[in-house]
XYZ file of C-alpha atoms in Angstrom:
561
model
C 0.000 0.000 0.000
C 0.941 3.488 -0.616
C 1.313 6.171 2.212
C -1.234 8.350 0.415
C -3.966 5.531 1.138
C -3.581 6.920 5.237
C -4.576 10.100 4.523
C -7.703 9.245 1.953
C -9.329 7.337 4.708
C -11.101 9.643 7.235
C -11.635 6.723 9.926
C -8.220 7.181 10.564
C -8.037 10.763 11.362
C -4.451 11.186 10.481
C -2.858 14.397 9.814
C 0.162 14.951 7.844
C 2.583 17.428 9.338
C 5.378 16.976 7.042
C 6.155 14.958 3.784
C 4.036 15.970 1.010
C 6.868 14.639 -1.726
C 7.014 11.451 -0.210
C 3.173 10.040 -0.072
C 4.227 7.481 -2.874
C 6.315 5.883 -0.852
C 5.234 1.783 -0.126
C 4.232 0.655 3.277
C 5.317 -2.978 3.477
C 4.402 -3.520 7.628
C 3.615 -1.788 11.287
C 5.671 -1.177 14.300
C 4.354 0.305 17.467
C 7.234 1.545 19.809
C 8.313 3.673 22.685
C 12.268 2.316 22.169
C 14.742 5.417 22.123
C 16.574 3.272 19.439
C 14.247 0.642 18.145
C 16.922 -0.045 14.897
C 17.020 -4.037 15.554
C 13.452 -4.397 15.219
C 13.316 -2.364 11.616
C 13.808 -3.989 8.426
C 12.368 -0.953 6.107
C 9.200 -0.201 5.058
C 7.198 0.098 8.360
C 4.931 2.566 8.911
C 5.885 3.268 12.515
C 3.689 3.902 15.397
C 5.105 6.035 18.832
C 3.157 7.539 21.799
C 6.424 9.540 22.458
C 7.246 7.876 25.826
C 10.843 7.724 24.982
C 11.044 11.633 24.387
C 12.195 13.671 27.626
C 13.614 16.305 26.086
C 13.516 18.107 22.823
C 17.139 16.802 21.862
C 15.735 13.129 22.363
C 13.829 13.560 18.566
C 17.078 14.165 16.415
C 18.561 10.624 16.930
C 15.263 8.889 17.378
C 14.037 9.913 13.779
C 18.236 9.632 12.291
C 17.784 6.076 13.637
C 14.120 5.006 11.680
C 15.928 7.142 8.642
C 18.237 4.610 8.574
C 16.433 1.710 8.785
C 14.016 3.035 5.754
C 11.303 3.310 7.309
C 7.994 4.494 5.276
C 6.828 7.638 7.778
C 5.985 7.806 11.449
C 2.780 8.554 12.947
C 3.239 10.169 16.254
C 0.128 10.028 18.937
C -1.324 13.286 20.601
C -2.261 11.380 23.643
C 0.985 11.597 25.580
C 1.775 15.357 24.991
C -0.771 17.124 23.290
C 0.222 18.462 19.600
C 3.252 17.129 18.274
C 6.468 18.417 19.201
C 8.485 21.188 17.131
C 11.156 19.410 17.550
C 9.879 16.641 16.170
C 8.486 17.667 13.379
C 11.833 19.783 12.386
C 13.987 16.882 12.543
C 11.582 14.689 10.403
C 11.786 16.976 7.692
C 15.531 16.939 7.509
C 15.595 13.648 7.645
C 12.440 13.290 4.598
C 10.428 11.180 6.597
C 6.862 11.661 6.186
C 5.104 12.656 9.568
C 1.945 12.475 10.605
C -0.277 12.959 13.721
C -2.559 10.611 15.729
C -5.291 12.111 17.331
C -6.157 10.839 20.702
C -9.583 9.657 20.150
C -7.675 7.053 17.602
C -6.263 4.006 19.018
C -3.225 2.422 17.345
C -4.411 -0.512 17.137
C -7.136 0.402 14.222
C -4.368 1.870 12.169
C -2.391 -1.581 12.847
C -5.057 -3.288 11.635
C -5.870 -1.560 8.807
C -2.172 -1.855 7.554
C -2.137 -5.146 8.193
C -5.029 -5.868 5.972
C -4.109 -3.473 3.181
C -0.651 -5.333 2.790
C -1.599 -8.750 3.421
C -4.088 -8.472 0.139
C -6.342 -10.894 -0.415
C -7.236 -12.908 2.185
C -9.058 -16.218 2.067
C -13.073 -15.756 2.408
C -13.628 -16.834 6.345
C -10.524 -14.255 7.495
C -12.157 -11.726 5.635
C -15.639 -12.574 6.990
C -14.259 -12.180 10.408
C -11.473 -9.304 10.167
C -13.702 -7.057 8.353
C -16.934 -7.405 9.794
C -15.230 -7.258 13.200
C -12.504 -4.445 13.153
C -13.300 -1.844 15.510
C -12.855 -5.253 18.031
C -9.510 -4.884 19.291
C -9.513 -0.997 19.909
C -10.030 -2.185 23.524
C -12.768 0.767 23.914
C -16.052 0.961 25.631
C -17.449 -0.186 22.214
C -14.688 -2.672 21.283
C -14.498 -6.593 22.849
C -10.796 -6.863 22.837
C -9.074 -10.670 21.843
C -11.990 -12.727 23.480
C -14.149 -11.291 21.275
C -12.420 -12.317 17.982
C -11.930 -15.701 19.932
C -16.051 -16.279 20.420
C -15.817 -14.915 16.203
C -13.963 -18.136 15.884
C -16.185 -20.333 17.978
C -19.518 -19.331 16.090
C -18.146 -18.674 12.384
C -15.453 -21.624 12.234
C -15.932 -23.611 15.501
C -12.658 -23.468 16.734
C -12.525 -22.739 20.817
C -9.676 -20.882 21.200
C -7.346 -19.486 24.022
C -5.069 -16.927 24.633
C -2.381 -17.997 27.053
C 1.253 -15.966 28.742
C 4.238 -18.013 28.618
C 3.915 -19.374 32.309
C 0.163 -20.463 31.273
C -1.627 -17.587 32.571
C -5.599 -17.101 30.842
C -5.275 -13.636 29.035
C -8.239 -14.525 26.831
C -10.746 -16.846 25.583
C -13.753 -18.452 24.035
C -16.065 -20.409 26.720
C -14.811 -22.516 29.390
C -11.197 -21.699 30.685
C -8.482 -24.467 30.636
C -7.862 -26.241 33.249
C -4.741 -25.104 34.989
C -2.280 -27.868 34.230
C -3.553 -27.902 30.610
C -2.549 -24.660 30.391
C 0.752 -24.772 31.962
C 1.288 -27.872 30.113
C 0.749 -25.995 26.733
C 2.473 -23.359 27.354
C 5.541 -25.630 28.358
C 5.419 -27.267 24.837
C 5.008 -23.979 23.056
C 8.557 -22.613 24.849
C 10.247 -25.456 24.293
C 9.061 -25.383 20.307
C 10.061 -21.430 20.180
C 13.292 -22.107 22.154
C 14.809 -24.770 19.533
C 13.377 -22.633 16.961
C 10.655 -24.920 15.206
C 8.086 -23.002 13.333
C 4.951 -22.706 14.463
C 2.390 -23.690 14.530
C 3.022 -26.373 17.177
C 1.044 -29.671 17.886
C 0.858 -30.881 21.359
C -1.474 -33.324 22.800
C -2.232 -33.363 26.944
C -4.787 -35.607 28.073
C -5.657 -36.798 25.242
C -6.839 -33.757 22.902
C -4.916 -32.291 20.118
C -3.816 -28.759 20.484
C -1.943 -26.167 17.762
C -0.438 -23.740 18.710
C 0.103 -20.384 17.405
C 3.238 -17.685 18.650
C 1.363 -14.385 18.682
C 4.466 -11.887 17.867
C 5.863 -10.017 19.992
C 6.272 -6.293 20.398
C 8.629 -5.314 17.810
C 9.561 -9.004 17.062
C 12.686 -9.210 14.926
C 14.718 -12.479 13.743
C 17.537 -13.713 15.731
C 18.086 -15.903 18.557
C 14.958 -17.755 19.478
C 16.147 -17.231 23.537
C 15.711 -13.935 23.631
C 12.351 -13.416 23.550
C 11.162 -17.276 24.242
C 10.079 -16.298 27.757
C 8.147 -13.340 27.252
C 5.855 -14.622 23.982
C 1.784 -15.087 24.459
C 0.381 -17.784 22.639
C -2.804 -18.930 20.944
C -3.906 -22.108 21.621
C -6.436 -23.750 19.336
C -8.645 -26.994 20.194
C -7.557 -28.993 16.722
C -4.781 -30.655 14.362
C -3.873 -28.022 11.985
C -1.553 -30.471 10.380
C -3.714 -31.208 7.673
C -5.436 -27.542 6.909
C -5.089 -25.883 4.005
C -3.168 -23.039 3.745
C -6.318 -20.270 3.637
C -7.436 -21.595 7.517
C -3.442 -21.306 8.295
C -3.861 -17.896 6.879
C -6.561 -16.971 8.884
C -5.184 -18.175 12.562
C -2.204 -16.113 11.589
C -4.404 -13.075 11.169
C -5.703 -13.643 13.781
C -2.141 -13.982 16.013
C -1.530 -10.255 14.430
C -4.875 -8.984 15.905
C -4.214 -10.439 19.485
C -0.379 -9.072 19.149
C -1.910 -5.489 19.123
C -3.589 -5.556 22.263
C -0.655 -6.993 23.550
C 1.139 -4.054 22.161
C -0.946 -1.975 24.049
C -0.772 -3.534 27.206
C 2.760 -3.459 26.599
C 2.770 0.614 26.339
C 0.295 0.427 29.719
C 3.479 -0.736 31.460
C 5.731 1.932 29.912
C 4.919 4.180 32.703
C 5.497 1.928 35.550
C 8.678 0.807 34.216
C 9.465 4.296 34.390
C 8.854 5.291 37.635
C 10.801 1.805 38.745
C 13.696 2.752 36.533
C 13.666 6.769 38.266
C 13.325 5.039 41.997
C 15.613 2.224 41.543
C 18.501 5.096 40.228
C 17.329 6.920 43.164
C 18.339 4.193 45.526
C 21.672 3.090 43.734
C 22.493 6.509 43.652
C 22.310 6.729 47.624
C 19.959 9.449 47.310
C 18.251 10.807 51.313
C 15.568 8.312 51.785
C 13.134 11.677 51.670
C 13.818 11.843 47.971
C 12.806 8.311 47.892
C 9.828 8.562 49.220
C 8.623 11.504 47.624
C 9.319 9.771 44.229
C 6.896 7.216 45.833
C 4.281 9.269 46.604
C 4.060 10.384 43.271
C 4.254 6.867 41.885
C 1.527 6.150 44.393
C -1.465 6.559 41.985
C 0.052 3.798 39.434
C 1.615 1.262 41.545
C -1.263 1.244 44.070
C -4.989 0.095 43.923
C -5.447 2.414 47.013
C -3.479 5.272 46.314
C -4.233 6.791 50.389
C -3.069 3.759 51.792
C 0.445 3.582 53.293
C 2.241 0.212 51.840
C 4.967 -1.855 52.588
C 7.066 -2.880 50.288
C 9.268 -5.933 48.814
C 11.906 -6.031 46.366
C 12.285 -8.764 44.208
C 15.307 -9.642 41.964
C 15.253 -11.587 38.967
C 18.035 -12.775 36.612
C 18.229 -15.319 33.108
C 21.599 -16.547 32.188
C 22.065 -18.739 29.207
C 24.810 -20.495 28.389
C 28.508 -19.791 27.366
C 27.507 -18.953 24.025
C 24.478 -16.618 24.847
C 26.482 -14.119 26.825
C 25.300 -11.494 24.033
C 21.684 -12.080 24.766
C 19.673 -9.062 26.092
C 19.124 -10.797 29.746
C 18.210 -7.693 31.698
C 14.968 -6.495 29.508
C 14.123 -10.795 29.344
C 13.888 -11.200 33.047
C 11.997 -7.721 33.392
C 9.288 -9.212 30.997
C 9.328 -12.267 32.494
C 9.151 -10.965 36.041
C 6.243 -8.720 35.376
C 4.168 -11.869 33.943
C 5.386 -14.038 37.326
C 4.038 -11.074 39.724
C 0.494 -10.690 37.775
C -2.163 -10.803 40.581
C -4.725 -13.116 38.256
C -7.230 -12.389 41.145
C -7.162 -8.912 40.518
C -10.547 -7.770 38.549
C -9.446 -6.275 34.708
C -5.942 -6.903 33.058
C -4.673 -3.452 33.933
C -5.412 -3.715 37.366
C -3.786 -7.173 37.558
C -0.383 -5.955 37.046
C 0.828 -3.435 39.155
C 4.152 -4.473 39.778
C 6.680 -1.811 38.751
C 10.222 -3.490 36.994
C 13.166 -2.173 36.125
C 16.132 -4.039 35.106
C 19.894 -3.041 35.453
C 22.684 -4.898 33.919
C 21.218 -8.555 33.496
C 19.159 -8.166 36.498
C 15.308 -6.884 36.803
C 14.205 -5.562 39.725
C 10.593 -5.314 41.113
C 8.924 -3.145 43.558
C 6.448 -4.371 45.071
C 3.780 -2.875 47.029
C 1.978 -4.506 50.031
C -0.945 -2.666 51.253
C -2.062 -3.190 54.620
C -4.965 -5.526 54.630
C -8.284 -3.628 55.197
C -9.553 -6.337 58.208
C -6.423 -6.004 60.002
C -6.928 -1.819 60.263
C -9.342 -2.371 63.047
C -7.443 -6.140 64.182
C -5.494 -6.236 67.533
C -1.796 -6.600 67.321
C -1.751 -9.629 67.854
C -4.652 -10.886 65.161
C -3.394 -8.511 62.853
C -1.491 -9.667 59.876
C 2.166 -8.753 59.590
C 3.683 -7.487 56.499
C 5.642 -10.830 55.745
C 2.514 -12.583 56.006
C 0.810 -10.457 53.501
C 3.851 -10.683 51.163
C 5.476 -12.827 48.578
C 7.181 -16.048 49.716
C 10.222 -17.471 47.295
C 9.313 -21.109 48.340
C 5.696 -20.681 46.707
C 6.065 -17.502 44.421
C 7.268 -20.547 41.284
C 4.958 -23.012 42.316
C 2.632 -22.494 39.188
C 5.052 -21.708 36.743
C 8.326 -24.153 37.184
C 7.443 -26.658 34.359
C 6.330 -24.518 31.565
C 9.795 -21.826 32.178
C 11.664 -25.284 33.232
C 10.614 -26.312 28.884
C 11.219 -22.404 27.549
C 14.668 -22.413 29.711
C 16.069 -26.036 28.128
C 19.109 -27.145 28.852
C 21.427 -23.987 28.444
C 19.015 -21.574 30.720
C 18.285 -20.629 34.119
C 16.026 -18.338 35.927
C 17.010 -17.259 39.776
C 14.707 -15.033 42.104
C 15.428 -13.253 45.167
C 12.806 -11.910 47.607
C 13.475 -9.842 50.368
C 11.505 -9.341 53.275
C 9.008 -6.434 53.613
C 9.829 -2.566 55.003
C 7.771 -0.175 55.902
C 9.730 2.939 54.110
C 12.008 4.188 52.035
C 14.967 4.178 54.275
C 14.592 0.588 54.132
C 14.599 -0.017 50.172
C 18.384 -0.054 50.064
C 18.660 -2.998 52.542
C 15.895 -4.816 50.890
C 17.582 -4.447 47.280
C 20.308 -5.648 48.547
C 18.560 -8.376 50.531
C 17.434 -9.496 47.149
C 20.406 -9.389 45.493
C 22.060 -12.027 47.852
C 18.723 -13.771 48.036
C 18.756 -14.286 44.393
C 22.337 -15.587 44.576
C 21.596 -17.840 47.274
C 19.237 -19.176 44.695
C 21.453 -19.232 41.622
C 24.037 -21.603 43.658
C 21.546 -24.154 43.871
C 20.613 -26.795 41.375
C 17.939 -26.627 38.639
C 16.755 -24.421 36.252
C 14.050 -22.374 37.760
C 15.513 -21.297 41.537
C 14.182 -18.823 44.203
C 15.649 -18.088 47.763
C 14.165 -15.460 50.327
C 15.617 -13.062 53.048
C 14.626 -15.764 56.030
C 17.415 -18.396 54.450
C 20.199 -15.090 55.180
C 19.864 -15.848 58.302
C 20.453 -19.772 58.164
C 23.302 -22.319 57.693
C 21.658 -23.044 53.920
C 23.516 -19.284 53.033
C 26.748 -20.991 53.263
C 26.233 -24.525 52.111
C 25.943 -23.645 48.353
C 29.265 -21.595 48.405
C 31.177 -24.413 49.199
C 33.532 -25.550 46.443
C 31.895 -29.641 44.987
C 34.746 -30.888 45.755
C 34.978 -30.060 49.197
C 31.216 -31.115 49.880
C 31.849 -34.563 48.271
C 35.138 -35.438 50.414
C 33.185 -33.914 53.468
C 29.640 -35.725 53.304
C 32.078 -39.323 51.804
C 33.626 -39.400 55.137
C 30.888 -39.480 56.926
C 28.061 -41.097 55.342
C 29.953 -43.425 52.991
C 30.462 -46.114 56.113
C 26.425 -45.592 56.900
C 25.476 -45.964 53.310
C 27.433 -49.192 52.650
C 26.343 -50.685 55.819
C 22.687 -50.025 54.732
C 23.262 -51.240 51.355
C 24.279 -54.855 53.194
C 22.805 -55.280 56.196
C 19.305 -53.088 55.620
C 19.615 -51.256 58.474
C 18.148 -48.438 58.114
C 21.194 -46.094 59.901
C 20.733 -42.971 57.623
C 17.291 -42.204 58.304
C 18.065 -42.983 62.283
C 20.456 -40.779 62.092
C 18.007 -38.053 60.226
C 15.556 -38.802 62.819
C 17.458 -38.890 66.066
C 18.923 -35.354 64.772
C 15.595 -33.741 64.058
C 14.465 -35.090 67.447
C 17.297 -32.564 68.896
C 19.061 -35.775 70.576
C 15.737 -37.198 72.247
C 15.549 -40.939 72.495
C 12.143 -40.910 73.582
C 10.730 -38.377 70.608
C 13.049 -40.232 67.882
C 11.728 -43.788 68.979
C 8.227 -42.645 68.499
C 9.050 -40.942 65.504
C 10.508 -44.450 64.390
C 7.797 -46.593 66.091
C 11.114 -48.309 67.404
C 11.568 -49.661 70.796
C 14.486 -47.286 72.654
C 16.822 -50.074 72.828
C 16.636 -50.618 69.710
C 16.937 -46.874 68.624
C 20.115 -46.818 71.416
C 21.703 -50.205 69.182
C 21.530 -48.193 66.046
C 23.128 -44.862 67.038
C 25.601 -47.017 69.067
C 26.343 -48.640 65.117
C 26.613 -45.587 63.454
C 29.179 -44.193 66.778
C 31.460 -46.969 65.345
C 31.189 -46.580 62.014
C 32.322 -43.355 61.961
C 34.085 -42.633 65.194
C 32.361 -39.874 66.278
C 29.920 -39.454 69.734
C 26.083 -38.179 68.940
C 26.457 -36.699 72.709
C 28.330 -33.952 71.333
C 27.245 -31.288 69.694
C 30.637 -30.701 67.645
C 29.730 -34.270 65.958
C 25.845 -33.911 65.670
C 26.516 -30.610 63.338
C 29.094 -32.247 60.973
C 26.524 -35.062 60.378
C 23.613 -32.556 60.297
C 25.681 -30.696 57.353
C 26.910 -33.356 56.094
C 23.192 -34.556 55.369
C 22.613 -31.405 53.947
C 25.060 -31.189 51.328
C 24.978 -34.926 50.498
């Protein structure tokens, strides 16, 4: 299509501030983006789409529009909503640059210029896409009058009878057609989808869990470019359609992939939804690494209040929670930081919370290969008027590392693969800002309490800072293995021969703290019996249970073996 086409359709509303040679000029795609330097996701052609969040100051548009001038781009559209009329500045640099400009108006939502591009350059489509698409366009404007994705699913349910579903890459529901999926359906899909993505198999995939055939669709992702499939495995939505579409023609292919492009613009604008609360985590977490007065802090909360808070008046604690991805030796170049600050935002969506906009909340910033999220706790509203004692504390209320990847260890275990790992650190919770510093770093050695451990998906929280496991994982294998042989080897073999049980005596009698009456009843042994077998495992090893030197090098040494 031709840039002219824009401005000859009124529904679009589009003004053109600058450009007037260059209307000929072919659009070959669309590309909505708030990136100061969004060059890797260009390949020429696009018409791009901006809401001008990366702008701060008027010598922010120069290299913004030298950058899409590079890449070829066919014009960009700038929105009003952010800033009113379009920046001077702006426009200036566009036209030394000769790159058509035009305006947005704010009652005009991105995503119906999106999908009006989309359909202009895709051409003909097969008759049930069109059917659908047109008919149902104003759909995924996400307005009062539009039904967002799970409307163009229940389109799919009662034109081609397809149930379909809409699901995060940890399993999460984001949309759908009629019943939801079960839980460990969903997880279970979405693990076979990252594992597909991650060893870079087009889609779409076929799985099968519990006995019904699933395909399964990548919806792109924002500004989606080619290149390693790890980078952007573990932030990708999915749609997940109830049938084989290993033996469809290529027109119903045709039309799920439409479809994918719909659901990737609401994405896109949930995407820009978090732009500001990125923001505000990116200005507080500088704030705190900068060792600014915790006053400064705090006001910078205040004013972050309103976003971050479903009760702006009330007074919060808060948690910090640190996130890293590491790949393997020869991934060092991937873009870990902004991974794990996607993929933290999805693990900290409150799916009880009523609307998608008020389910995430969470405000993540990432520095270096690290994300880091602040997260509110409000005080509960029973325990305002609650004693002291029935009130609930703040750690209560708050996250817990030992249950925060409960839900979502298998599918990032499959998207991770064998060359990937995902460690979380929680801190505990504080009641101000002059305790944010301590809790990042809290966090910090949290998370690499966690990343000494085995497996691929890890998280450790402030409580284990305090305990004997902060050590254990520092020390070097070889070490651990001499240590826990010398001790255990003689109980293992014996047990191995004679059956006897010694290792969990010994397990027993120690978590008894030494009692022969508790451990016998914990054993359902007689105490003579229980006295024989720690008298055994004395002479095995040469050491004396009475003392408590010897009881904590076999309490250890269970620990690390």
């Amino acid at each position: 299509m031709r840039l002219r086409a824009l401005l000859e359709n009124d529904a679009l509303g589009l003004r053109l501030l600058g450009g007037e040679d260059e209307l000929d000029r072919g659009v070959r795609g669309v590309m909505t983006t708030d990136l100061k330097d969004p060059s890797r996701y260009l390949s020429g052609g696009e018409l791009v789409l901006t809401g001008l969040a990366w702008r701060r100051s008027p010598e922010d548009s120069e290299p913004f529009v030298r950058i899409l001038a590079g890449a070829q781009v066919a014009a960009l559209a700038a929105g009003e909503a952010e800033l009113g009329d379009v920046p001077e500045d702006l426009v200036a640099a566009c036209s030394r640059h000769r790159l058509p400009l035009f305006a947005v108006n704010e009652s005009v939502a991105f995503a119906t210029i999106t999908e009006y591009v989309v359909r202009q350059v895709s051409g003909e489509r097969a008759g049930d896409l069109a059917a659908v698409v047109d008919r149902h366009r104003r759909l995924m404007t996400s307005g009062p009058a539009g039904g967002g994705p799970d409307a163009v699913l229940d389109l799919l349910g009662s034109d081609l009878d397809l149930r379909a579903w809409v699901l995060s890459p940890t399993g999460r529901p984001i949309a759908g057609a009629g019943p939801a999926l079960p839980a460990e359906v969903s997880t279970a899909l979405a693990g076979e989808h990252l594992s597909a993505v991650r060893t870079g198999r087009p889609g779409p995939h076929r799985a099968t869990v519990r006995g019904t055939v699933y395909s399964l669709f990548p919806v792109p992702a924002p500004g989606a470019a080619p290149g390693d499939p790890r980078e952007g495995v573990l932030s990708q939505w999915l749609l997940a359609v109830e049938a084989d579409a290993g033996d469809w023609p290529a027109e119903r292919l045709d039309l799920l992939q439409g479809v994918t492009q719909l659901i990737a613009v609401e994405r896109d604008r949930r995407e820009s939804a978090r732009t500001v609360r990125r923001r505000l985590a990116q200005e507080v977490l500088e704030l705190i690494q900068s060792g600014a007065a915790p006053a400064e802090i705090g006001a910078r909360l205040r004013v972050a209040a309103p976003v971050l808070l479903p009760v702006p008046d009330a007074a919060p604690h808060w948690q910090v929670v640190v996130a890293r991805v590491d790949w393997g030796p020869d991934g060092t170049e991937l873009a870990a930081g902004p991974a794990a600050q996607s993929l933290l935002e999805e693990i900290l969506v409150d799916p009880s919370a009523a609307g998608p906009d008020s389910a995430d909340r969470i405000a993540v910033a990432h520095s270096g290969g690290e994300a880091i999220a602040l997260v509110p706790l409000p005080v509960l509203p029973d325990a305002a008027g609650a004693s002291d004692a029935a009130a609930p504390s703040a750690s209560e209320q708050g996250l817990h590392a030992d249950t925060l990847l409960e839900s979502v260890r298998t599918p990032l275990s499959a998207g991770l693969g064998d060359d990937g790992r995902l460690t979380i650190g929680v801190s505990a919770a504080v009641a101000s800002a002059e305790g944010l510093r301590g809790a990042l770093e809290e966090a910090r050695h949290s998370r690499r309490v966690a990343a000494a451990r085995p497996g691929r998906v890890c998280a450790a929280g402030h409580h284990e800072l305090a305990s004997h496991v902060l050590l254990l994982p520092f020390v070097p294998d070889d070490v651990r293995r001499a240590f826990t042989a010398r001790l255990l080897d003689p109980l293992r073999e014996y047990d191995v021969k004679h059956r006897a049980e010694l290792i969990p005596t010994l397990e027993a009698f120690l978590a008894s703290d030494g009692s022969w009456t508790r451990c016998a009843q914990r054993l359902h042994l007689h105490v003579n019996t229980l006295r024989y077998r720690v008298g055994r495992i004395e002479q095995l090893t040469g050491r004396d249970l009475s003392r408590l030197e010897d009881k904590l090098d076999f309490f250890l040494a269970l620990r690390m073996g």
